[in-house]
């Protein structure tokens, strides 16, 4: 069976230095059937020029007044061609086997939505701490998901067809977008997680 294509969507705005590290972490993945889409929300710091110089990504510049994180993510979903979608914020980056381990879990559990644990890096001290599993949940979360925030956008891997079915990201929500999306996802599919920090 051929490895399913994963479309990775990075959204960015004027954070070129951080974006480069995020892009490198995608291109270095051990899982190779990846389509990388970068959506720039009206950047003015050289981001657009840098992305246009790369020949192994699809670059989408949003015009002034059109943007916002949810609009950018939905634009990426719309043009994507992968069976699964993974999101990466420009100030995050992945361990090299993040997608491989998530795809393996998704296929083994016949799951349409998986997430993973993450590391936290203190911007001032560079101290790294690992997320614990204290608040992690999996399986049928349709009622349990309301107990607490579950995970961040950069930790998600979701089947594209399910994202389309639930309506993608709500462009009217200014924050907690991924939590609201996962509430809707939990109503239509079980959710599982890789018990490792991969972001």
C-alpha atoms as one frame of an Amber mdcrd trajectory, in Angstrom:
protein
   0.000   0.000   0.000   1.370   3.388  -1.016   2.034   5.900   1.744  -0.801
   8.466   1.716   0.181  11.994   0.752   0.296  14.503   3.610  -0.240  18.172
   2.832   1.583  20.356   5.358   0.231  23.893   5.714   2.430  26.563   7.282
   0.855  29.949   7.902   3.135  32.914   8.454   3.308  36.690   8.797   6.563
  38.648   9.059   8.575  35.997  10.927  11.062  34.933   8.265  13.775  33.780
  10.682  11.367  31.466  12.488   9.704  30.372   9.248  12.993  29.069   7.851
  13.356  26.692  10.802   9.745  25.533  10.434  10.217  24.844   6.716  13.478
  22.971   7.339  11.739  20.745   9.887   9.150  19.752   7.280  11.645  19.141
   4.487  13.734  16.974   6.864  10.901  14.593   7.725  11.590  10.854   7.504
   8.164  10.537   5.866   8.659  11.629   2.269   5.230  11.773   0.609   4.683
  15.364   1.707   3.328  18.408  -0.074   4.400  21.654   1.628   2.163  24.721
   1.308   3.211  28.068   2.815   0.539  30.745   3.103   1.892  34.226   3.810
  -0.547  36.671   5.384   0.576  39.915   3.753   4.208  39.627   4.926   6.594
  42.506   4.281   9.892  41.221   5.737  11.234  39.240   2.772   9.123  36.161
   3.520   7.444  36.176   0.120  10.717  36.550  -1.776  12.310  33.724   0.229
   9.379  31.367  -0.373   9.377  32.139  -4.097  13.046  31.113  -4.215  12.236
  27.580  -3.010  11.294  25.058  -5.676   9.941  22.351  -3.373   7.004  24.237
  -1.847   3.715  25.707  -2.980   3.615  29.367  -1.994   0.388  31.344  -1.535
   0.603  35.098  -0.779  -2.538  36.623   0.709  -3.326  40.221  -0.146  -3.755
  43.001   2.395  -7.039  42.889   4.280  -7.785  39.294   3.322  -5.735  37.563
   5.981  -5.880  36.093   9.425  -4.730  32.684  10.632  -7.986  30.864   9.942
  -8.339  32.350   6.461  -4.743  31.333   5.682  -5.224  27.780   6.957  -8.464
  27.345   5.023  -6.779  28.634   1.868  -4.093  26.004   2.329  -6.689  23.276
   2.836  -8.544  24.387  -0.292  -5.549  24.041  -2.604  -4.069  20.958  -0.914
  -4.027  17.573  -2.616  -3.022  15.283   0.263  -5.203  12.640   1.852  -4.140
  13.973   5.253  -3.470  17.543   6.390  -0.935  18.644   9.005  -0.572  22.208
  10.253   2.547  24.001  11.404   2.672  27.501  12.891   5.711  29.505  11.830
   7.082  29.734  15.390   7.021  25.952  15.881   9.060  23.133  14.366   8.830
  19.348  14.210  10.979  16.414  15.211  12.096  14.585  12.070   9.765  11.586
  12.556   6.608  13.503  13.510   4.616  12.758  10.370   5.841   9.160  10.088
   4.698   8.312  13.609   1.366  10.081  13.233   0.574   8.415   9.899   1.481
   5.015  11.337  -0.914   5.597  14.233  -3.674   6.932  11.987  -3.461   3.903
   9.693  -3.171   1.346  12.505  -6.219   2.768  14.322  -8.140   3.633  11.150
  -8.304   7.141  12.572  -9.086  10.405  10.828  -7.552  12.642  13.499  -4.400
  12.226  15.591  -2.265  14.579  17.614   0.978  14.323  19.558   2.690  15.732
  22.617   4.988  18.740  22.413   8.008  20.385  23.937   7.938  23.906  25.337
  10.961  26.156  24.791  11.450  29.198  27.006  12.255  32.078  24.638  14.448
  33.835  27.227  16.410  30.899  28.647  16.036  28.263  25.888  15.067  25.836
  28.646  13.094  22.892  27.231  10.302  21.100  29.066   8.183  18.213  27.822
   4.407  18.143  27.886   2.997  15.440  30.147   0.063  13.157  29.388  -1.955
  14.373  32.373  -4.587  16.066  30.213  -4.324  13.889  27.102  -7.454  12.097
  25.967  -8.233   9.717  23.120 -11.048   7.673  21.652 -14.588   9.039  21.600
 -14.088  12.579  22.903 -17.489  13.973  21.925 -18.312  14.777  25.555 -14.926
  14.541  27.285 -13.299  17.185  25.083 -15.095  19.922  27.015 -12.975  19.244
  30.118  -9.955  21.183  28.892  -7.936  22.439  25.928  -6.486  19.419  24.161
  -3.614  20.364  21.854  -2.185  22.984  19.508  -2.551  23.348  15.751   1.036
  22.261  15.061   0.377  18.885  16.711  -2.581  17.927  14.503  -2.826  15.478
  11.606  -6.335  15.228  10.139  -7.848  13.483   7.141  -8.648  16.132   4.559
 -12.140  14.819   3.782 -13.129  15.090   7.459 -11.833  18.666   7.651 -13.978
  19.553   4.653 -17.002  17.778   6.168 -16.836  19.776   9.423 -16.283  23.087
   7.655 -12.533  23.650   8.253 -11.520  26.536  10.553 -14.119  29.077  11.631
 -12.887  32.416  10.254 -14.984  34.316  12.811 -13.050  32.989  15.821 -10.020
  35.140  16.775  -8.388  32.608  19.143  -8.694  29.007  20.408  -9.324  28.074
  16.773  -7.863  24.586  17.031  -9.854  23.780  20.167 -13.114  24.796  18.521
 -12.190  22.756  15.436 -11.412  19.695  17.548 -14.770  19.954  19.285 -16.415
  19.629  15.879 -14.037  16.853  14.816 -14.752  14.894  18.004 -18.421  14.722
  17.029 -17.654  12.769  13.853 -14.490  10.740  14.540 -12.492   9.180  17.381
  -9.254  11.046  18.132  -5.948   9.421  19.135  -2.498  10.689  20.034   1.123
   9.631  19.676   2.479   9.329  23.202   5.671  11.206  22.358   6.633  14.860
  22.104   7.176  15.495  18.387   6.662  19.279  18.138
